[in-house]
Coordinates of N, CA and C in Angstrom, one line a residue:
M1 N -24.0 34.0 10.1 CA -24.9 34.1 8.4 C -23.7 32.9 7.7
N2 N -22.5 33.2 8.1 CA -21.4 31.7 8.0 C -22.5 30.3 7.9
F3 N -23.0 29.9 8.8 CA -23.2 29.0 9.6 C -24.5 28.8 9.3
L4 N -25.6 29.9 8.3 CA -26.4 29.6 7.4 C -26.3 29.6 5.8
K5 N -25.1 29.9 5.8 CA -24.3 29.8 4.9 C -24.3 27.8 4.6
I6 N -23.0 27.5 5.5 CA -23.2 26.0 5.1 C -24.0 25.7 5.0
Q7 N -25.1 25.9 6.2 CA -26.5 24.5 6.2 C -27.3 24.5 5.0
L8 N -27.4 26.3 3.9 CA -28.2 26.0 3.2 C -26.9 25.1 1.9
K9 N -25.5 25.1 2.2 CA -24.6 24.8 0.6 C -25.4 22.9 1.0
S10 N -25.2 22.4 2.2 CA -25.3 21.6 2.2 C -26.2 20.5 1.8
Y11 N -27.7 22.0 1.5 CA -28.6 20.1 0.8 C -29.0 21.0 -0.6
F12 N -28.0 21.8 -0.7 CA -27.1 20.9 -2.6 C -26.0 20.7 -3.0
I13 N -25.2 20.7 -2.4 CA -24.5 19.7 -1.6 C -23.3 18.3 -0.7
P14 N -23.3 17.0 -1.5 CA -23.9 16.2 -0.9 C -22.2 16.4 -0.1
E15 N -22.1 16.2 1.1 CA -21.5 15.7 2.4 C -21.3 14.4 2.6
P16 N -19.6 14.2 3.6 CA -19.2 12.2 3.3 C -20.1 11.3 3.5
D17 N -20.5 11.6 4.9 CA -22.1 11.1 5.1 C -23.5 11.2 4.2
I18 N -23.6 9.9 4.1 CA -24.1 9.2 4.1 C -25.6 9.7 4.2
V19 N -25.8 9.3 4.7 CA -27.3 9.4 5.5 C -27.4 10.8 5.3
S20 N -26.5 11.8 6.0 CA -27.0 13.5 6.2 C -26.4 13.9 5.1
A21 N -26.9 13.3 3.7 CA -26.6 14.1 2.6 C -27.2 13.3 2.3
T22 N -29.2 11.7 2.1 CA -29.2 11.6 1.5 C -30.6 12.4 2.0
K23 N -30.9 12.7 3.8 CA -32.1 13.1 4.1 C -31.9 14.6 3.2
K24 N -30.9 15.2 3.3 CA -30.6 17.3 3.2 C -31.3 16.7 1.4
L25 N -30.0 15.8 0.3 CA -30.3 16.0 -0.8 C -31.7 16.3 -1.5
S26 N -32.6 14.8 -0.8 CA -33.5 14.5 -1.4 C -34.8 15.1 -0.3
I27 N -34.7 16.3 0.4 CA -35.3 17.0 0.6 C -35.7 18.5 -0.5
T28 N -34.4 18.8 -1.1 CA -34.4 19.8 -2.0 C -34.8 19.2 -3.3
D29 N -34.5 17.4 -3.4 CA -35.0 17.2 -4.4 C -36.5 17.7 -4.7
G30 N -37.2 17.4 -3.4 CA -38.0 17.1 -3.2 C -38.9 18.4 -3.2
L31 N -38.4 19.1 -2.9 CA -39.0 20.7 -3.0 C -39.4 21.3 -3.9
F32 N -37.6 20.5 -5.4 CA -38.1 21.1 -7.6 C -39.2 20.0 -7.4
W33 N -39.3 19.0 -6.9 CA -39.9 18.3 -8.1 C -41.7 18.5 -7.6
A34 N -41.8 19.3 -5.9 CA -43.2 19.5 -6.0 C -43.8 20.8 -6.6
A35 N -42.9 21.5 -7.0 CA -43.9 23.1 -7.4 C -43.1 22.8 -9.2
Y36 N -42.5 22.0 -9.8 CA -43.1 21.3 -10.5 C -44.2 19.9 -11.3
S37 N -44.5 20.0 -10.1 CA -45.5 18.2 -10.3 C -46.7 19.2 -9.6
S38 N -47.2 20.6 -9.2 CA -48.0 21.8 -8.8 C -48.0 22.0 -10.5
M39 N -47.7 22.2 -11.6 CA -47.0 22.9 -13.0 C -47.6 22.6 -14.0
T40 N -47.4 21.5 -13.4 CA -48.4 20.5 -14.7 C -49.4 19.7 -14.3
T41 N -49.2 18.1 -13.8 CA -50.6 17.2 -13.4 C -51.6 17.9 -13.3
P42 N -51.8 19.1 -12.4 CA -52.6 19.5 -12.6 C -54.2 20.7 -13.1
F43 N -53.1 21.0 -14.2 CA -53.1 21.2 -15.9 C -53.5 20.8 -17.0
L44 N -54.3 19.2 -16.7 CA -53.7 18.4 -17.3 C -55.3 18.2 -17.5
V45 N -56.2 18.5 -17.6 CA -57.7 18.7 -17.8 C -58.0 19.8 -18.7
P46 N -57.4 21.1 -17.6 CA -57.4 22.5 -19.0 C -57.0 22.2 -20.4
L47 N -55.3 21.8 -20.5 CA -55.1 21.8 -21.7 C -56.0 21.2 -22.6
S48 N -56.0 19.7 -22.0 CA -56.9 18.9 -22.6 C -58.4 19.6 -23.3
I49 N -59.8 20.5 -22.7 CA -60.0 21.0 -23.4 C -60.2 22.1 -24.7
L50 N -58.5 22.9 -24.3 CA -58.6 24.0 -25.1 C -58.0 22.5 -26.1
L51 N -56.9 21.8 -26.0 CA -57.0 21.0 -27.5 C -58.5 20.6 -27.9
F52 N -59.4 20.1 -28.1 CA -60.8 19.4 -27.7 C -61.5 20.0 -27.2
G53 N -61.1 21.2 -27.1 CA -62.8 21.6 -26.5 C -63.9 21.2 -25.7
V54 N -65.1 22.1 -24.9 CA -65.6 21.9 -23.8 C -65.9 20.1 -23.4
N55 N -66.6 19.3 -24.8 CA -66.3 18.3 -24.7 C -65.3 17.1 -24.8
A56 N -64.0 18.0 -24.3 CA -63.0 16.9 -24.3 C -62.6 15.6 -23.6
P57 N -63.1 14.3 -23.9 CA -62.5 13.4 -23.7 C -61.1 12.7 -22.3
V58 N -61.9 13.9 -21.7 CA -60.9 13.7 -20.6 C -60.4 12.0 -20.0
G59 N -62.1 11.7 -19.2 CA -61.2 10.5 -18.8 C -60.6 9.4 -19.5
Y60 N -61.1 9.6 -20.9 CA -60.4 8.5 -21.7 C -58.7 9.8 -21.1
I61 N -58.6 10.7 -21.4 CA -56.7 11.4 -21.8 C -56.5 11.0 -20.1
T62 N -57.5 10.6 -18.5 CA -56.8 10.6 -17.9 C -56.7 9.1 -16.9
G63 N -57.6 8.5 -18.0 CA -58.1 6.7 -17.3 C -57.2 6.7 -17.8
I64 N -56.9 6.0 -19.5 CA -56.0 5.0 -20.1 C -54.7 4.7 -20.2
P65 N -54.2 5.5 -19.6 CA -53.0 5.9 -18.8 C -52.1 5.1 -17.7
V66 N -53.6 5.1 -16.8 CA -53.5 4.4 -15.4 C -53.4 2.5 -15.5
F67 N -54.2 2.5 -17.1 CA -53.7 0.4 -16.4 C -51.9 -0.1 -17.0
L68 N -50.9 1.6 -17.6 CA -49.8 0.5 -17.1 C -49.0 0.4 -16.1
V69 N -49.8 1.2 -15.2 CA -49.1 1.5 -13.2 C -48.6 0.4 -13.5
P70 N -49.3 -1.0 -13.0 CA -49.1 -2.1 -12.9 C -48.1 -2.2 -13.0
M71 N -47.2 -2.8 -14.5 CA -46.7 -3.3 -15.4 C -45.9 -2.4 -14.7
A72 N -46.1 -0.6 -15.1 CA -44.6 -0.7 -14.8 C -44.1 -0.7 -13.8
Q73 N -44.9 -1.0 -12.4 CA -44.2 -1.3 -11.0 C -43.8 -2.1 -11.0
L74 N -44.2 -3.6 -11.9 CA -44.0 -4.5 -11.6 C -42.4 -4.7 -12.6
Y75 N -42.2 -4.2 -14.0 CA -40.8 -4.4 -14.5 C -40.0 -3.2 -13.4
S76 N -40.2 -2.4 -13.3 CA -39.2 -1.8 -12.2 C -38.0 -1.9 -10.8
V77 N -39.1 -3.0 -10.5 CA -39.0 -4.3 -9.3 C -38.0 -5.4 -9.9
K78 N -38.5 -5.4 -11.0 CA -37.5 -6.7 -11.7 C -36.0 -6.7 -12.4
V79 N -36.1 -5.4 -12.6 CA -35.5 -4.5 -13.2 C -34.1 -4.1 -12.1
S80 N -35.1 -3.2 -11.4 CA -34.1 -3.3 -10.1 C -33.4 -4.1 -9.0
Q81 N -33.8 -5.6 -9.5 CA -33.3 -5.9 -8.8 C -31.8 -7.1 -9.2
R82 N -32.0 -6.6 -9.9 CA -30.6 -6.6 -11.4 C -29.7 -5.5 -11.5
T83 N -29.6 -4.4 -11.6 CA -28.8 -3.1 -11.5 C -28.0 -2.8 -10.7
Q84 N -26.6 -2.4 -10.7 CA -25.9 -2.7 -10.5 C -26.0 -0.4 -9.6
N85 N -26.9 0.5 -10.6 CA -26.7 1.0 -9.8 C -28.6 1.4 -10.4
L86 N -28.6 1.6 -8.7 CA -30.2 2.1 -9.2 C -30.7 3.9 -9.1
K87 N -29.5 4.3 -8.6 CA -29.8 6.0 -9.2 C -29.7 6.6 -9.8
R88 N -28.8 5.8 -10.9 CA -28.4 5.7 -12.5 C -30.4 5.3 -13.7
M89 N -30.6 4.3 -13.6 CA -31.1 3.5 -13.0 C -32.5 5.2 -13.3
T90 N -32.6 5.3 -11.8 CA -34.1 6.3 -11.4 C -33.6 7.3 -12.0
V91 N -33.0 8.4 -12.1 CA -32.3 9.2 -12.7 C -32.7 8.9 -14.0
F92 N -32.7 7.9 -14.7 CA -33.1 8.0 -16.5 C -33.5 7.4 -16.4
I93 N -35.5 7.2 -16.4 CA -35.8 6.8 -16.1 C -36.9 8.0 -15.9
T94 N -36.3 8.5 -14.6 CA -37.0 10.4 -14.3 C -37.1 11.6 -15.4
F95 N -35.9 11.2 -15.7 CA -36.0 12.0 -17.3 C -36.6 12.1 -18.4
L96 N -36.6 10.8 -19.1 CA -37.9 10.0 -19.7 C -39.8 10.6 -19.1
D97 N -39.5 9.9 -18.1 CA -40.9 11.4 -18.1 C -41.1 12.1 -18.1
R98 N -39.9 13.0 -17.6 CA -40.3 14.4 -17.1 C -40.3 15.3 -19.1
L99 N -39.6 13.8 -19.7 CA -39.1 14.7 -21.5 C -40.5 14.7 -22.4
V100 N -41.2 13.7 -21.5 CA -42.7 13.7 -22.5 C -44.0 14.4 -22.8
W101 N -43.1 15.4 -21.2 CA -44.0 16.4 -21.1 C -44.5 17.6 -22.3
I102 N -42.9 17.8 -22.4 CA -42.9 18.1 -23.7 C -43.1 18.8 -25.1
P103 N -43.1 17.5 -26.0 CA -44.2 17.2 -27.0 C -46.4 16.6 -27.1
V104 N -46.2 16.9 -25.2 CA -47.7 16.9 -24.9 C -48.1 18.3 -24.7
V105 N -47.5 18.8 -24.4 CA -47.6 20.4 -24.5 C -47.3 21.1 -26.3
F106 N -46.6 20.7 -26.5 CA -46.3 21.5 -28.5 C -47.4 20.7 -29.2
L107 N -49.0 19.6 -29.0 CA -49.3 19.6 -29.2 C -50.5 21.2 -29.5
I108 N -50.5 21.9 -28.9 CA -51.7 22.5 -28.8 C -51.7 23.3 -30.2
F109 N -50.6 23.4 -30.5 CA -50.3 23.7 -32.0 C -50.2 23.3 -33.7
L110 N -50.5 21.9 -33.5 CA -51.2 21.5 -33.9 C -52.2 20.8 -35.0
P111 N -52.9 20.9 -36.2 CA -53.4 21.0 -36.2 C -54.5 19.4 -35.9
G112 N -55.1 19.6 -36.4 CA -56.3 17.7 -36.2 C -56.7 17.4 -35.0
Y113 N -57.4 16.5 -35.3 CA -58.7 16.1 -33.7 C -57.6 14.6 -33.6
Y114 N -58.7 13.9 -34.3 CA -58.2 12.4 -33.6 C -56.8 12.1 -34.1
E115 N -56.1 13.2 -34.9 CA -54.4 12.5 -34.5 C -54.0 13.1 -33.1
K116 N -54.1 14.4 -33.0 CA -53.2 14.8 -31.4 C -53.8 14.0 -30.5
F117 N -55.5 13.5 -30.4 CA -56.1 12.5 -29.6 C -55.1 11.3 -29.2
V118 N -54.8 10.6 -30.5 CA -54.3 9.1 -30.7 C -52.6 10.0 -30.0
L119 N -52.2 10.6 -30.2 CA -50.7 11.1 -29.9 C -50.8 11.6 -27.9
M120 N -51.8 11.9 -28.0 CA -51.6 12.6 -26.3 C -52.5 11.2 -26.3
I121 N -52.7 10.3 -26.1 CA -53.1 9.5 -25.2 C -52.3 8.6 -25.4
T122 N -50.8 8.1 -26.3 CA -49.7 7.4 -26.6 C -49.1 8.0 -25.7
L123 N -48.3 9.5 -25.5 CA -47.8 10.5 -24.7 C -47.8 10.1 -23.6
L124 N -48.9 10.3 -22.8 CA -49.5 10.0 -21.8 C -49.2 8.5 -20.6
S125 N -49.0 7.6 -21.8 CA -49.2 6.7 -20.9 C -47.8 6.0 -20.9
L126 N -46.8 6.7 -21.9 CA -45.5 7.0 -21.8 C -45.0 7.5 -20.2
R127 N -46.2 8.5 -20.4 CA -44.9 9.0 -18.9 C -46.0 8.5 -18.3
T128 N -46.9 7.4 -17.8 CA -47.8 7.2 -16.9 C -46.4 5.9 -16.6
F129 N -46.2 5.3 -17.3 CA -45.4 4.3 -17.4 C -44.3 4.7 -16.7
F130 N -43.3 5.5 -17.2 CA -41.8 6.1 -17.0 C -42.5 6.7 -15.3
A131 N -42.9 7.8 -15.2 CA -43.1 7.8 -13.9 C -43.9 7.1 -12.8
S132 N -44.3 6.2 -13.1 CA -44.8 4.7 -12.3 C -43.0 3.9 -11.5
A133 N -42.6 4.0 -13.1 CA -41.3 3.5 -12.8 C -40.4 3.5 -12.4
S134 N -40.2 5.4 -12.2 CA -39.7 5.7 -11.6 C -39.6 6.1 -10.1
G135 N -40.8 5.9 -9.8 CA -41.1 5.9 -8.3 C -41.0 4.5 -7.5
T136 N -41.5 3.6 -8.7 CA -40.7 2.7 -7.8 C -39.2 2.4 -7.0
T137 N -38.7 2.9 -7.8 CA -36.6 2.1 -8.3 C -36.7 3.3 -7.2
W138 N -36.8 4.3 -7.4 CA -36.7 6.3 -5.8 C -36.4 5.0 -4.7
T139 N -38.4 3.9 -4.7 CA -38.9 3.9 -2.9 C -37.5 3.0 -3.5
L140 N -37.2 2.5 -3.8 CA -36.6 1.3 -3.3 C -34.8 1.6 -3.3
W141 N -34.8 3.2 -3.8 CA -33.4 3.5 -3.8 C -33.2 4.5 -2.9
V142 N -34.1 5.4 -2.7 CA -34.0 6.6 -1.6 C -33.9 5.8 -0.2
P143 N -35.1 5.2 0.3 CA -35.4 5.4 1.6 C -34.9 4.3 2.0
T144 N -34.3 2.5 1.4 CA -32.8 2.5 1.8 C -31.9 2.9 2.6
L145 N -30.8 4.4 2.3 CA -29.9 4.7 2.5 C -30.9 5.4 4.3
I146 N -31.7 5.4 4.4 CA -32.1 6.1 5.5 C -33.1 5.0 6.7
P147 N -31.3 4.9 7.8 CA -31.4 4.2 8.6 C -33.4 3.6 9.3
A148 N -33.5 2.4 9.9 CA -35.2 2.4 9.3 C -36.1 3.3 10.6
E149 N -35.3 3.5 11.8 CA -35.5 4.7 12.8 C -36.0 5.6 12.9
D150 N -35.3 5.6 11.5 CA -35.0 7.8 11.3 C -36.5 7.1 9.8
R151 N -37.2 6.2 9.5 CA -37.2 6.8 8.0 C -38.7 7.7 8.4
N152 N -40.1 6.9 8.8 CA -41.4 7.8 8.8 C -41.5 8.9 9.6
T153 N -40.7 8.8 10.3 CA -40.9 10.9 10.6 C -39.4 11.2 9.9
Y154 N -39.0 10.8 9.6 CA -38.2 11.6 7.5 C -39.2 11.7 6.6
F155 N -39.0 11.5 6.7 CA -40.6 11.3 5.4 C -41.6 12.0 5.7
A156 N -42.3 12.6 7.1 CA -43.2 12.9 7.2 C -43.0 14.7 7.0
K157 N -41.9 14.4 7.7 CA -41.6 16.0 7.8 C -41.0 16.6 6.2
R158 N -40.6 15.4 4.8 CA -40.5 15.9 4.3 C -41.8 15.8 3.5
N159 N -42.8 14.9 3.1 CA -43.8 15.2 3.0 C -44.4 16.9 2.6
F160 N -44.4 17.3 4.1 CA -45.3 18.0 4.5 C -44.0 19.7 4.0
I161 N -43.3 20.0 4.0 CA -42.3 20.5 3.0 C -42.7 20.8 1.7
M162 N -43.3 19.5 1.5 CA -43.4 19.6 0.2 C -44.4 19.2 0.1
K163 N -46.0 19.5 0.5 CA -46.5 20.2 0.3 C -46.7 21.6 0.4
I164 N -46.7 21.6 1.7 CA -46.1 23.8 1.2 C -46.0 24.8 0.7
F165 N -44.7 23.9 -0.4 CA -43.5 24.2 -0.8 C -44.2 23.8 -3.2
S166 N -45.4 22.7 -2.8 CA -46.0 23.1 -4.0 C -47.1 24.6 -4.3
L167 N -46.8 24.7 -3.3 CA -47.7 26.3 -2.9 C -47.9 27.2 -4.0
F168 N -45.7 27.0 -4.2 CA -44.9 28.1 -4.7 C -45.6 27.7 -6.5
G169 N -45.4 26.4 -6.8 CA -46.1 25.9 -8.1 C -47.4 26.4 -8.5
Y170 N -47.5 26.4 -7.8 CA -49.1 27.3 -7.8 C -48.8 28.9 -8.2
F171 N -48.0 29.2 -7.2 CA -48.4 30.9 -7.3 C -47.2 30.8 -9.0
I172 N -46.2 30.7 -9.1 CA -45.3 31.0 -9.8 C -46.6 30.8 -11.6
A173 N -47.4 30.2 -11.7 CA -48.6 29.1 -13.0 C -49.2 31.1 -12.6
L174 N -50.0 30.9 -11.4 CA -50.4 32.6 -11.2 C -50.5 33.9 -12.0
L175 N -48.7 33.6 -12.0 CA -48.3 35.4 -12.6 C -48.0 35.2 -13.3
I176 N -48.3 33.5 -14.3 CA -47.8 33.4 -16.3 C -49.3 33.9 -16.4
F177 N -50.5 32.9 -15.6 CA -51.6 33.1 -16.7 C -51.9 34.5 -16.5
A178 N -51.5 35.8 -15.5 CA -52.1 36.7 -14.9 C -50.6 37.6 -16.1
G179 N -50.4 37.5 -15.8 CA -49.2 38.2 -17.6 C -49.5 38.1 -18.9
I180 N -49.3 36.3 -19.1 CA -49.9 36.3 -20.4 C -51.0 36.1 -20.6
K181 N -51.3 36.9 -21.7 CA -53.3 36.9 -21.7 C -53.5 36.0 -22.9
D182 N -52.7 35.4 -23.7 CA -52.9 34.4 -25.0 C -53.2 33.1 -24.0
Y183 N -54.3 32.6 -23.7 CA -54.1 31.3 -22.9 C -53.6 30.1 -23.2
E184 N -53.5 30.2 -24.7 CA -52.2 28.6 -24.9 C -50.7 28.9 -25.3
I185 N -50.5 30.3 -24.4 CA -49.6 30.5 -24.8 C -48.9 30.5 -23.2
A186 N -50.3 30.6 -22.6 CA -50.2 31.0 -20.8 C -49.5 30.2 -20.5
I187 N -50.9 28.7 -21.4 CA -50.5 27.2 -20.6 C -49.5 26.7 -21.2
A188 N -48.4 27.1 -22.1 CA -48.1 26.1 -22.6 C -46.9 26.6 -21.6
T189 N -46.5 28.2 -20.8 CA -45.1 28.2 -20.6 C -45.6 28.1 -19.3
V190 N -46.6 27.3 -18.1 CA -46.6 26.6 -17.8 C -46.2 25.3 -17.8
F191 N -46.4 24.8 -18.6 CA -46.2 23.4 -18.3 C -44.7 23.5 -18.3
L192 N -43.9 24.1 -19.3 CA -42.3 24.0 -19.7 C -41.6 24.6 -18.4
S193 N -42.0 26.0 -17.9 CA -41.2 26.5 -17.4 C -41.3 25.4 -15.8
G194 N -42.2 24.5 -15.7 CA -42.2 23.1 -14.9 C -41.4 22.1 -15.0
V195 N -41.3 22.2 -15.9 CA -40.6 20.9 -16.7 C -38.6 21.7 -17.1
V196 N -38.6 21.9 -17.5 CA -38.0 23.3 -18.4 C -36.7 23.7 -17.1
I197 N -36.9 24.0 -16.1 CA -36.5 25.0 -14.8 C -36.7 23.5 -13.7
F198 N -37.3 23.8 -12.8 CA -38.2 23.1 -11.5 C -37.4 21.3 -11.7
S199 N -38.4 20.8 -12.5 CA -38.1 19.4 -13.0 C -36.6 19.1 -13.7
S200 N -36.2 20.2 -13.9 CA -33.8 20.4 -14.7 C -33.1 19.9 -13.8
I201 N -34.2 21.4 -12.1 CA -32.8 20.7 -10.7 C -33.4 19.7 -10.3
S202 N -34.3 19.4 -10.5 CA -35.0 18.2 -8.9 C -34.2 17.1 -9.8
L203 N -33.6 16.7 -11.4 CA -32.9 16.8 -11.3 C -31.7 15.9 -11.6
Y204 N -31.4 17.7 -11.6 CA -29.6 17.2 -10.6 C -30.0 17.3 -9.7
I205 N -30.1 17.8 -8.3 CA -30.3 17.2 -7.1 C -30.3 15.8 -6.9
M206 N -30.7 15.4 -7.7 CA -31.1 14.3 -7.0 C -29.2 12.9 -8.1
T207 N -29.3 13.5 -9.4 CA -27.6 12.5 -9.9 C -26.2 13.2 -8.1
K208 N -27.3 13.9 -7.2 CA -26.1 14.1 -6.4 C -26.3 13.1 -5.3
M209 N -26.8 12.6 -5.4 CA -27.5 11.7 -4.5 C -26.4 10.9 -4.7
P210 N -26.5 9.6 -3.3 CA -25.4 8.0 -2.7 C -26.0 7.3 -2.9
N211 N -25.7 6.3 -4.3 CA -26.2 4.9 -5.1 C -26.7 4.0 -3.5
F212 N -27.3 2.8 -4.3 CA -27.2 2.0 -3.7 C -27.7 0.6 -4.6
S213 N -27.1 -0.6 -4.3 CA -27.5 -1.6 -5.4 C -28.3 -2.5 -4.7
L214 N -29.4 -3.0 -5.1 CA -30.9 -4.0 -4.7 C -29.2 -5.6 -4.3
S215 N -28.2 -5.6 -5.5 CA -28.2 -7.1 -5.6 C -26.8 -7.6 -4.1
N216 N -26.5 -5.9 -4.2 CA -25.2 -6.0 -3.0 C -26.2 -5.4 -1.7
E217 N -25.2 -6.5 -0.6 CA -25.3 -5.8 1.1 C -24.9 -4.6 1.2
D218 N -25.1 -3.2 1.9 CA -24.5 -1.5 1.7 C -24.6 -1.7 3.5
K219 N -23.8 -1.1 3.8 CA -24.3 -1.0 5.5 C -24.3 0.9 5.1
V220 N -25.0 1.5 6.1 CA -25.5 2.3 6.0 C -25.2 3.5 6.8
K221 N -23.8 3.8 8.1 CA -23.9 4.1 9.3 C -24.2 3.5 10.1
K222 N -25.3 2.7 10.5 CA -26.1 2.7 11.8 C -26.2 0.9 11.6
G223 N -25.9 -0.3 10.5 CA -26.1 -0.9 10.4 C -26.6 -1.6 9.0
T224 N -26.0 -3.2 8.9 CA -26.3 -3.5 7.9 C -28.3 -3.6 7.2
I225 N -27.6 -2.5 5.7 CA -29.0 -2.7 5.4 C -30.2 -4.2 4.1
E226 N -31.1 -5.0 4.7 CA -31.7 -5.3 4.2 C -32.9 -5.3 3.8
T227 N -33.1 -5.8 2.4 CA -33.7 -5.7 1.4 C -35.2 -7.0 1.0
D228 N -35.9 -6.8 0.9 CA -37.1 -7.6 0.9 C -38.5 -7.5 0.7
F229 N -38.5 -7.8 -0.6 CA -39.6 -8.1 -1.6 C -41.3 -8.6 -0.9

């Protein structure tokens, strides 16, 4: 029992070994991210229909923000090369990504059609930009801390666990919809629960992970890390 407790603790509190700490904390971060993700993005279409009716311009709402993805990725790569703290940068951008969901949800309670449409497109475009940027900086940060020979196997395992845990997010959403009869309140609760609870835990775990800077060579357990764009 004590061994199990120590093992569980290591997934929330960083160990001295950089590689081991990165692997375990990355899994924990991924689990809570999976729950947060399954309680937000899949419900964007129902939220749009709730805001604008059955003829909601879902294509524009989901499609226009995508145009910012290449810009976000190019920006994040350029900035990552100059920063001395990829972790701090990634956590900050990720925080902005999650934060934007909150005003999106509160559009439910605002009047007007075109005003809400413009606001929603603007907010979702910002969220897409931040999400794409943080995804790029995360990829430049966390995998770099794991030796190349372990990387493929580790992330395959991590992604498998995340896929399973994403079902937990759907289950929580199902319980919320089953318990709250008012559809507006229910969908707002689903979004806010995912952002405030699961996303916050994910961000907290992310702050505990080791840092890495692309501007310097660093050593991680089995050799020198080389960065190539």
